[in-house]
mmCIF file of C-alpha atoms and ligand atoms in Angstrom:
data_model
loop_
_atom_site.group_PDB
_atom_site.id
_atom_site.type_symbol
_atom_site.label_atom_id
_atom_site.label_comp_id
_atom_site.label_asym_id
_atom_site.label_seq_id
_atom_site.Cartn_x
_atom_site.Cartn_y
_atom_site.Cartn_z
ATOM 1 C CA MET A 1 -15.215 45.368 -30.671
ATOM 2 C CA LYS A 2 -16.267 46.914 -27.527
ATOM 3 C CA LYS A 3 -15.849 45.401 -23.993
ATOM 4 C CA ALA A 4 -16.595 46.573 -20.666
ATOM 5 C CA ILE A 5 -13.430 46.784 -18.153
ATOM 6 C CA ILE A 6 -13.211 47.755 -14.523
ATOM 7 C CA GLN A 7 -10.526 50.497 -14.201
ATOM 8 C CA GLY A 8 -10.467 50.827 -10.408
ATOM 9 C CA GLU A 9 -12.497 51.533 -7.365
ATOM 10 C CA ARG A 10 -16.113 52.169 -8.611
ATOM 11 C CA ARG A 11 -14.837 52.855 -12.066
ATOM 12 C CA ALA A 12 -15.910 50.843 -15.009
ATOM 13 C CA ALA A 13 -15.622 52.004 -18.869
ATOM 14 C CA LEU A 14 -15.712 50.545 -22.240
ATOM 15 C CA ILE A 15 -12.641 49.679 -24.511
ATOM 16 C CA GLU A 16 -12.148 48.839 -27.959
ATOM 17 C CA VAL A 17 -10.200 45.705 -28.665
ATOM 18 C CA PRO A 18 -9.563 43.216 -31.464
ATOM 19 C CA THR A 19 -12.531 41.004 -32.499
ATOM 20 C CA PRO A 20 -11.111 37.361 -31.712
ATOM 21 C CA GLN A 21 -11.161 34.612 -34.598
ATOM 22 C CA PRO A 22 -12.684 31.304 -34.601
ATOM 23 C CA LYS A 23 -10.257 28.373 -34.504
ATOM 24 C CA GLU A 24 -10.682 24.865 -34.804
ATOM 25 C CA ASP A 25 -14.199 23.918 -32.593
ATOM 26 C CA TRP A 26 -13.907 27.316 -30.900
ATOM 27 C CA VAL A 27 -16.729 29.381 -32.866
ATOM 28 C CA LEU A 28 -17.215 33.123 -32.557
ATOM 29 C CA VAL A 29 -20.445 33.783 -30.711
ATOM 30 C CA LYS A 30 -22.121 37.365 -31.184
ATOM 31 C CA VAL A 31 -23.108 38.438 -27.652
ATOM 32 C CA TYR A 32 -26.803 39.874 -27.560
ATOM 33 C CA VAL A 33 -27.149 39.670 -23.724
ATOM 34 C CA ALA A 34 -24.445 39.443 -20.885
ATOM 35 C CA PRO A 35 -25.824 38.838 -17.390
ATOM 36 C CA MET A 36 -24.106 40.386 -14.669
ATOM 37 C CA CYS A 37 -23.108 38.065 -11.568
ATOM 38 C CA THR A 38 -20.452 38.664 -9.046
ATOM 39 C CA GLU A 39 -18.088 41.096 -10.988
ATOM 40 C CA TYR A 40 -19.325 43.963 -8.837
ATOM 41 C CA LYS A 41 -17.193 42.614 -5.928
ATOM 42 C CA ALA A 42 -14.197 43.766 -8.044
ATOM 43 C CA PHE A 43 -15.838 47.044 -8.969
ATOM 44 C CA VAL A 44 -16.398 47.799 -5.324
ATOM 45 C CA SER A 45 -12.621 46.425 -4.092
ATOM 46 C CA GLY A 46 -10.989 48.527 -6.986
ATOM 47 C CA GLN A 47 -9.586 45.570 -8.488
ATOM 48 C CA PRO A 48 -8.971 46.369 -12.070
ATOM 49 C CA SER A 49 -10.124 43.596 -14.382
ATOM 50 C CA GLN A 50 -10.053 43.358 -18.218
ATOM 51 C CA PHE A 51 -12.002 40.165 -18.727
ATOM 52 C CA LEU A 52 -15.529 40.609 -17.276
ATOM 53 C CA GLY A 53 -18.321 38.205 -17.362
ATOM 54 C CA HIS A 54 -18.932 34.329 -17.561
ATOM 55 C CA GLU A 55 -22.865 34.075 -18.751
ATOM 56 C CA ALA A 56 -24.001 35.297 -22.104
ATOM 57 C CA ALA A 57 -26.471 34.376 -24.783
ATOM 58 C CA GLY A 58 -26.064 35.040 -28.691
ATOM 59 C CA GLU A 59 -25.673 34.024 -32.034
ATOM 60 C CA VAL A 60 -22.981 31.994 -33.750
ATOM 61 C CA VAL A 61 -21.450 34.163 -36.419
ATOM 62 C CA ALA A 62 -18.419 32.339 -37.720
ATOM 63 C CA VAL A 63 -16.933 29.073 -37.456
ATOM 64 C CA ALA A 64 -13.399 27.539 -38.648
ATOM 65 C CA GLN A 65 -14.790 24.093 -39.432
ATOM 66 C CA PRO A 66 -18.161 22.008 -39.469
ATOM 67 C CA GLY A 67 -19.331 21.054 -36.142
ATOM 68 C CA ARG A 68 -21.905 20.832 -33.701
ATOM 69 C CA VAL A 69 -23.389 24.354 -34.133
ATOM 70 C CA GLN A 70 -23.739 26.370 -37.157
ATOM 71 C CA VAL A 71 -23.392 29.965 -38.165
ATOM 72 C CA ARG A 72 -26.732 31.886 -37.387
ATOM 73 C CA ASP A 73 -27.718 29.439 -34.362
ATOM 74 C CA ARG A 74 -29.008 30.970 -31.318
ATOM 75 C CA VAL A 75 -27.027 29.630 -28.217
ATOM 76 C CA VAL A 76 -26.557 29.814 -24.430
ATOM 77 C CA VAL A 77 -23.179 30.386 -23.517
ATOM 78 C CA MET A 78 -22.257 28.091 -20.669
ATOM 79 C CA PRO A 79 -20.156 29.601 -18.081
ATOM 80 C CA LEU A 80 -16.343 28.807 -18.066
ATOM 81 C CA TYR A 81 -14.152 26.817 -20.419
ATOM 82 C CA ALA A 82 -12.937 23.024 -19.965
ATOM 83 C CA CYS A 83 -10.981 20.365 -21.897
ATOM 84 C CA GLY A 84 -13.952 18.487 -23.373
ATOM 85 C CA GLN A 85 -11.764 15.062 -22.996
ATOM 86 C CA CYS A 86 -11.486 14.054 -19.089
ATOM 87 C CA PRO A 87 -13.887 11.834 -17.523
ATOM 88 C CA LEU A 88 -16.024 14.641 -15.897
ATOM 89 C CA CYS A 89 -16.234 16.441 -19.220
ATOM 90 C CA VAL A 90 -17.271 13.358 -20.928
ATOM 91 C CA ALA A 91 -20.143 12.892 -18.296
ATOM 92 C CA GLY A 92 -21.302 16.437 -18.569
ATOM 93 C CA ASP A 93 -19.752 17.812 -15.267
ATOM 94 C CA TYR A 94 -17.564 19.878 -17.167
ATOM 95 C CA ILE A 95 -17.652 22.689 -14.419
ATOM 96 C CA HIS A 96 -15.267 20.383 -12.289
ATOM 97 C CA CYS A 97 -12.748 20.033 -15.172
ATOM 98 C CA GLU A 98 -9.374 20.377 -13.746
ATOM 99 C CA HIS A 99 -7.615 20.908 -17.087
ATOM 100 C CA GLY A 100 -9.221 24.117 -18.501
ATOM 101 C CA PRO A 101 -7.640 25.309 -21.622
ATOM 102 C CA ASP A 102 -4.993 27.970 -21.927
ATOM 103 C CA ILE A 103 -6.909 30.260 -23.995
ATOM 104 C CA MET A 104 -4.005 32.816 -24.964
ATOM 105 C CA ALA A 105 -2.014 29.831 -25.957
ATOM 106 C CA PHE A 106 -4.497 28.375 -28.043
ATOM 107 C CA THR A 107 -5.849 31.279 -29.959
ATOM 108 C CA GLY A 108 -3.073 33.752 -29.887
ATOM 109 C CA SER A 109 -4.949 36.516 -28.445
ATOM 110 C CA PRO A 110 -6.356 37.420 -24.756
ATOM 111 C CA GLU A 111 -9.672 38.467 -26.277
ATOM 112 C CA GLY A 112 -12.923 36.124 -26.511
ATOM 113 C CA ARG A 113 -13.103 34.782 -22.877
ATOM 114 C CA ALA A 114 -15.065 37.593 -21.589
ATOM 115 C CA THR A 115 -18.887 37.842 -21.914
ATOM 116 C CA MET A 116 -19.419 41.627 -21.341
ATOM 117 C CA ALA A 117 -18.316 41.965 -24.947
ATOM 118 C CA GLN A 118 -19.499 42.280 -28.270
ATOM 119 C CA TYR A 119 -17.983 38.903 -29.384
ATOM 120 C CA LEU A 120 -16.622 35.867 -27.854
ATOM 121 C CA LEU A 121 -14.923 32.666 -28.500
ATOM 122 C CA LYS A 122 -16.472 29.146 -27.205
ATOM 123 C CA PRO A 123 -15.904 25.378 -27.887
ATOM 124 C CA SER A 124 -19.182 24.766 -29.776
ATOM 125 C CA TRP A 125 -20.071 21.631 -27.137
ATOM 126 C CA LEU A 126 -20.452 24.450 -24.479
ATOM 127 C CA LEU A 127 -23.183 26.412 -26.717
ATOM 128 C CA PRO A 128 -26.388 24.492 -26.127
ATOM 129 C CA ARG A 129 -28.981 25.879 -28.521
ATOM 130 C CA ILE A 130 -32.077 28.143 -27.536
ATOM 131 C CA PRO A 131 -35.551 26.795 -28.525
ATOM 132 C CA ASP A 132 -37.683 28.735 -30.816
ATOM 133 C CA GLY A 133 -39.551 31.497 -28.829
ATOM 134 C CA VAL A 134 -37.415 31.928 -26.010
ATOM 135 C CA SER A 135 -35.806 35.349 -25.804
ATOM 136 C CA TYR A 136 -32.015 35.815 -25.577
ATOM 137 C CA GLU A 137 -32.818 37.488 -22.318
ATOM 138 C CA HIS A 138 -34.889 34.542 -20.865
ATOM 139 C CA ALA A 139 -32.274 31.871 -22.105
ATOM 140 C CA SER A 140 -29.338 33.397 -20.504
ATOM 141 C CA LEU A 141 -30.996 32.526 -17.147
ATOM 142 C CA ALA A 142 -29.915 29.160 -17.797
ATOM 143 C CA CYS A 143 -26.398 30.366 -16.605
ATOM 144 C CA CYS A 144 -26.104 31.404 -13.015
ATOM 145 C CA ALA A 145 -29.419 32.847 -12.272
ATOM 146 C CA LEU A 146 -30.940 29.454 -12.487
ATOM 147 C CA GLY A 147 -28.121 27.108 -13.056
ATOM 148 C CA PRO A 148 -26.347 26.216 -9.342
ATOM 149 C CA SER A 149 -29.711 25.958 -7.877
ATOM 150 C CA PHE A 150 -31.114 23.794 -10.451
ATOM 151 C CA GLY A 151 -28.230 21.421 -10.031
ATOM 152 C CA ALA A 152 -28.530 21.419 -6.209
ATOM 153 C CA TRP A 153 -32.399 20.763 -6.061
ATOM 154 C CA HIS A 154 -31.724 18.094 -8.597
ATOM 155 C CA THR A 155 -29.093 16.369 -6.496
ATOM 156 C CA MET A 156 -31.564 16.680 -3.450
ATOM 157 C CA ARG A 157 -34.678 15.376 -5.655
ATOM 158 C CA VAL A 158 -36.573 18.300 -3.849
ATOM 159 C CA GLY A 159 -40.304 18.068 -4.953
ATOM 160 C CA ALA A 160 -43.802 19.067 -4.113
ATOM 161 C CA PHE A 161 -43.720 17.268 -0.692
ATOM 162 C CA ASP A 162 -40.774 19.256 0.495
ATOM 163 C CA THR A 163 -40.315 22.460 2.770
ATOM 164 C CA VAL A 164 -37.049 24.125 1.501
ATOM 165 C CA LEU A 165 -35.061 26.799 2.811
ATOM 166 C CA VAL A 166 -33.019 29.201 0.479
ATOM 167 C CA THR A 167 -30.440 31.480 2.338
ATOM 168 C CA GLY A 168 -29.293 34.717 0.544
ATOM 169 C CA LEU A 169 -31.663 36.065 -2.109
ATOM 170 C CA GLY A 170 -29.313 37.553 -4.690
ATOM 171 C CA PRO A 171 -30.041 36.555 -8.320
ATOM 172 C CA VAL A 172 -28.730 33.017 -7.711
ATOM 173 C CA GLY A 173 -30.925 32.791 -4.406
ATOM 174 C CA LEU A 174 -34.219 34.446 -6.368
ATOM 175 C CA GLY A 175 -33.302 31.556 -9.058
ATOM 176 C CA ALA A 176 -33.598 29.208 -6.412
ATOM 177 C CA VAL A 177 -36.733 30.187 -5.345
ATOM 178 C CA VAL A 178 -38.042 30.039 -8.909
ATOM 179 C CA ASN A 179 -36.433 26.420 -9.382
ATOM 180 C CA ALA A 180 -38.029 25.250 -6.080
ATOM 181 C CA ARG A 181 -41.413 26.848 -6.724
ATOM 182 C CA TYR A 182 -41.409 25.165 -10.224
ATOM 183 C CA ARG A 183 -40.909 21.769 -8.456
ATOM 184 C CA GLY A 184 -43.771 22.366 -6.142
ATOM 185 C CA ALA A 185 -41.801 22.899 -2.714
ATOM 186 C CA ARG A 186 -42.857 25.145 -0.119
ATOM 187 C CA VAL A 187 -40.076 28.064 0.221
ATOM 188 C CA ILE A 188 -38.765 29.729 3.117
ATOM 189 C CA ALA A 189 -36.096 32.152 2.715
ATOM 190 C CA VAL A 190 -33.617 34.320 4.750
ATOM 191 C CA GLU A 191 -32.714 37.787 3.571
ATOM 192 C CA SER A 192 -32.494 41.330 4.661
ATOM 193 C CA VAL A 193 -32.205 43.551 1.702
ATOM 194 C CA PRO A 194 -35.788 44.929 1.172
ATOM 195 C CA TYR A 195 -35.763 44.954 -2.604
ATOM 196 C CA ARG A 196 -35.010 41.278 -2.516
ATOM 197 C CA VAL A 197 -37.373 40.574 0.079
ATOM 198 C CA GLY A 198 -40.141 42.130 -2.008
ATOM 199 C CA ARG A 199 -39.188 40.304 -5.077
ATOM 200 C CA ALA A 200 -39.241 36.648 -2.857
ATOM 201 C CA ARG A 201 -42.786 37.739 -1.625
ATOM 202 C CA GLN A 202 -43.588 38.146 -5.343
ATOM 203 C CA MET A 203 -42.631 34.834 -6.067
ATOM 204 C CA GLY A 204 -44.813 33.018 -3.440
ATOM 205 C CA VAL A 205 -41.879 32.561 -0.891
ATOM 206 C CA GLU A 206 -43.970 31.546 2.268
ATOM 207 C CA ALA A 207 -41.906 33.772 4.991
ATOM 208 C CA VAL A 208 -38.745 35.710 4.632
ATOM 209 C CA ILE A 209 -36.559 35.853 7.865
ATOM 210 C CA ASP A 210 -34.329 38.565 8.445
ATOM 211 C CA PRO A 211 -30.921 37.122 9.294
ATOM 212 C CA ARG A 212 -30.337 39.669 11.875
ATOM 213 C CA ASP A 213 -33.155 38.183 14.133
ATOM 214 C CA PRO A 214 -31.745 36.541 17.106
ATOM 215 C CA ASP A 215 -34.590 33.957 16.741
ATOM 216 C CA ALA A 216 -34.519 33.466 13.194
ATOM 217 C CA LEU A 217 -33.809 29.655 13.811
ATOM 218 C CA ALA A 218 -36.731 29.253 16.014
ATOM 219 C CA GLN A 219 -38.891 31.560 13.315
ATOM 220 C CA ILE A 220 -37.891 28.663 10.783
ATOM 221 C CA ARG A 221 -38.626 25.539 13.371
ATOM 222 C CA ALA A 222 -42.131 27.112 14.329
ATOM 223 C CA LEU A 223 -42.932 27.073 10.615
ATOM 224 C CA THR A 224 -42.136 23.534 10.219
ATOM 225 C CA GLY A 225 -43.774 22.000 13.075
ATOM 226 C CA GLY A 226 -40.377 22.225 15.531
ATOM 227 C CA ILE A 227 -38.804 19.615 13.013
ATOM 228 C CA GLY A 228 -36.716 21.783 10.392
ATOM 229 C CA VAL A 229 -36.671 22.094 6.751
ATOM 230 C CA ASP A 230 -36.277 19.190 4.469
ATOM 231 C CA CYS A 231 -33.599 20.796 2.180
ATOM 232 C CA ALA A 232 -31.478 23.928 2.650
ATOM 233 C CA LEU A 233 -29.394 25.803 0.135
ATOM 234 C CA ASP A 234 -27.070 28.219 0.961
ATOM 235 C CA CYS A 235 -26.716 30.974 -1.851
ATOM 236 C CA SER A 236 -25.095 33.710 0.429
ATOM 237 C CA GLY A 237 -21.698 32.264 1.134
ATOM 238 C CA VAL A 238 -21.895 33.642 4.422
ATOM 239 C CA VAL A 239 -20.717 31.234 7.041
ATOM 240 C CA ALA A 240 -23.389 32.306 9.562
ATOM 241 C CA ALA A 241 -25.986 31.450 6.961
ATOM 242 C CA GLN A 242 -24.470 28.148 6.250
ATOM 243 C CA ARG A 243 -24.663 27.260 10.038
ATOM 244 C CA LEU A 244 -28.225 28.210 10.006
ATOM 245 C CA CYS A 245 -28.927 25.934 6.956
ATOM 246 C CA ILE A 246 -27.140 22.955 9.079
ATOM 247 C CA ASP A 247 -29.031 23.872 12.084
ATOM 248 C CA ALA A 248 -32.462 24.565 10.429
ATOM 249 C CA THR A 249 -32.798 21.391 8.397
ATOM 250 C CA ARG A 250 -34.305 18.306 9.819
ATOM 251 C CA ARG A 251 -32.749 15.052 10.715
ATOM 252 C CA LYS A 252 -31.752 12.979 7.507
ATOM 253 C CA GLY A 253 -32.407 16.491 5.564
ATOM 254 C CA GLN A 254 -30.004 17.639 3.020
ATOM 255 C CA VAL A 255 -28.053 20.795 2.831
ATOM 256 C CA ALA A 256 -26.397 22.241 -0.334
ATOM 257 C CA PHE A 257 -23.880 25.042 -0.783
ATOM 258 C CA VAL A 258 -23.724 27.156 -3.934
ATOM 259 C CA GLY A 259 -22.656 30.451 -2.388
ATOM 260 C CA GLU A 260 -18.976 30.873 -2.843
ATOM 261 C CA CYS A 261 -16.901 31.027 0.345
ATOM 262 C CA SER A 262 -13.549 30.600 1.437
ATOM 263 C CA ASP A 263 -13.823 31.078 5.052
ATOM 264 C CA GLU A 264 -13.802 28.092 7.348
ATOM 265 C CA LEU A 265 -17.047 26.754 8.562
ATOM 266 C CA PRO A 266 -17.012 24.639 11.652
ATOM 267 C CA ILE A 267 -18.797 21.410 11.735
ATOM 268 C CA ARG A 268 -19.373 18.997 14.655
ATOM 269 C CA VAL A 269 -19.580 15.640 13.307
ATOM 270 C CA SER A 270 -21.430 13.888 15.843
ATOM 271 C CA ALA A 271 -24.000 16.644 16.598
ATOM 272 C CA ASP A 272 -24.360 17.961 13.044
ATOM 273 C CA MET A 273 -23.640 14.676 10.855
ATOM 274 C CA ILE A 274 -23.902 11.311 12.698
ATOM 275 C CA ARG A 275 -26.678 11.767 14.947
ATOM 276 C CA LYS A 276 -28.440 14.160 12.885
ATOM 277 C CA GLY A 277 -28.228 12.008 9.619
ATOM 278 C CA LEU A 278 -27.513 15.004 7.628
ATOM 279 C CA THR A 279 -25.938 14.940 4.005
ATOM 280 C CA LEU A 280 -23.910 18.006 2.963
ATOM 281 C CA ILE A 281 -23.434 18.660 -0.641
ATOM 282 C CA GLY A 282 -21.163 21.064 -2.666
ATOM 283 C CA SER A 283 -22.801 22.257 -5.795
ATOM 284 C CA TRP A 284 -21.656 24.490 -8.426
ATOM 285 C CA HIS A 285 -23.446 24.134 -11.648
ATOM 286 C CA TYR A 286 -25.799 21.604 -13.681
ATOM 287 C CA ASN A 287 -24.946 18.563 -15.469
ATOM 288 C CA LEU A 288 -25.101 19.294 -19.292
ATOM 289 C CA SER A 289 -27.439 16.750 -19.862
ATOM 290 C CA LEU A 290 -30.048 18.764 -17.681
ATOM 291 C CA TYR A 291 -30.038 21.707 -20.149
ATOM 292 C CA PRO A 292 -33.228 20.839 -21.573
ATOM 293 C CA SER A 293 -34.929 20.662 -18.121
ATOM 294 C CA VAL A 294 -33.394 24.127 -16.942
ATOM 295 C CA MET A 295 -35.020 25.375 -20.560
ATOM 296 C CA GLN A 296 -38.490 24.153 -19.585
ATOM 297 C CA VAL A 297 -38.338 25.998 -16.362
ATOM 298 C CA ILE A 298 -37.647 29.148 -18.338
ATOM 299 C CA MET A 299 -40.234 28.294 -20.779
ATOM 300 C CA ARG A 300 -42.830 27.321 -18.280
ATOM 301 C CA SER A 301 -42.268 29.074 -14.956
ATOM 302 C CA PRO A 302 -44.854 31.884 -14.361
ATOM 303 C CA LEU A 303 -42.040 33.467 -12.138
ATOM 304 C CA ILE A 304 -39.218 33.969 -14.711
ATOM 305 C CA GLU A 305 -39.653 37.550 -15.715
ATOM 306 C CA LEU A 306 -39.239 38.562 -11.994
ATOM 307 C CA LEU A 307 -35.700 37.294 -12.035
ATOM 308 C CA ILE A 308 -34.723 40.128 -14.400
ATOM 309 C CA SER A 309 -34.802 43.479 -12.802
ATOM 310 C CA HIS A 310 -32.851 45.447 -15.231
ATOM 311 C CA VAL A 311 -31.782 45.230 -19.074
ATOM 312 C CA LEU A 312 -29.296 47.759 -19.492
ATOM 313 C CA PRO A 313 -27.061 49.077 -22.723
ATOM 314 C CA MET A 314 -23.578 47.955 -22.160
ATOM 315 C CA SER A 315 -22.713 51.533 -22.762
ATOM 316 C CA ASP A 316 -24.233 52.286 -19.076
ATOM 317 C CA ILE A 317 -21.716 50.035 -17.756
ATOM 318 C CA GLN A 318 -20.855 52.521 -14.759
ATOM 319 C CA ARG A 319 -24.597 52.578 -13.858
ATOM 320 C CA ALA A 320 -25.071 48.773 -14.234
ATOM 321 C CA PHE A 321 -22.341 48.323 -11.782
ATOM 322 C CA GLU A 322 -23.477 50.922 -9.216
ATOM 323 C CA ILE A 323 -26.755 49.233 -9.197
ATOM 324 C CA SER A 324 -25.408 45.677 -8.854
ATOM 325 C CA ALA A 325 -23.281 46.829 -6.130
ATOM 326 C CA SER A 326 -26.524 48.455 -4.276
ATOM 327 C CA HIS A 327 -28.113 45.040 -4.127
ATOM 328 C CA ALA A 328 -31.282 46.852 -5.019
ATOM 329 C CA CYS A 329 -31.644 44.287 -7.978
ATOM 330 C CA ALA A 330 -32.330 40.808 -9.033
ATOM 331 C CA LYS A 331 -30.657 39.876 -12.511
ATOM 332 C CA ILE A 332 -28.912 42.481 -14.243
ATOM 333 C CA ILE A 333 -28.477 41.734 -18.261
ATOM 334 C CA LEU A 334 -26.562 43.955 -20.268
ATOM 335 C CA LYS A 335 -26.766 44.353 -23.894
ATOM 336 C CA PRO A 336 -23.429 44.803 -25.681
ATOM 337 C CA TRP A 337 -24.551 46.381 -28.753
ATOM 338 C CA GLU A 338 -26.541 49.147 -27.269
HETATM 339 ZN ZN1 ZN B 1 -12.134 18.174 -18.311
HETATM 340 ZN ZN1 ZN B 2 -22.232 33.755 -12.753
#
């Protein structure tokens, strides 16, 4: 099979590798679409990578034993791997599992874990079915385009009476806008890349504030009667934006973080938390039981098509990474068989 790799700084290519084989409840999925996520960071920094991607949708083409999926099932490939046994996995919060399998030890091959490839291996319980009539492209948005913010808005119970703030309008932030609009919330966003500002406006975001404006916080306060937003979601992973979320949220409001960040964020316990009554939430993905609800957003939201900016053949991997690194895009979807 063919798969995409990063060879070095701004150099991507396709290579030929052995097709993985199904084993026990791990089934073989033919990948029809593979959305791009944060892999461009390795492309830009020149970090070589042989296993790219963690989002996909495709068709089950081989199973080793009877199980919860069958050959010819159309499925979404949930991100990452998990044990399936621990309390977090059993509860559907598999994304937080601490006992991820050693794929090489289990299958005897390094292949099968990358989604930017023609085939992959996945435990069948991480392959929810795609409803009839939903395209692979749209279904794949149940991974990182809509997933992180769906989980966060669900936890914060965001609804039609809420004004929400979204900082960072990459594909995850634009997905947050789609999810918030589906729930009927009023949305304010913070972003500086013109392409993404344009997309947000098309999605009905009421105001898009430039994070470089020194009065960004004052603008958000002015839009909320001086009180602040009910809920904020950082999708940027930038400390200044995380801080803005805390400062722009009203008393007794909620702030969730989905943008990955390893830098420290200073918190003042009295001013930010005790006096303000703020709830801070770390959120990664959504509980598996919420998959049907995520699919409802995909089937019913009029904004869903705006989340996808490019559908490219995987043979165009170099150009796909250049577009991804430019940030002049929403979700980029690769087609591994083209
Ligand atoms: Zn587990
Ligand atoms: Zn992702």
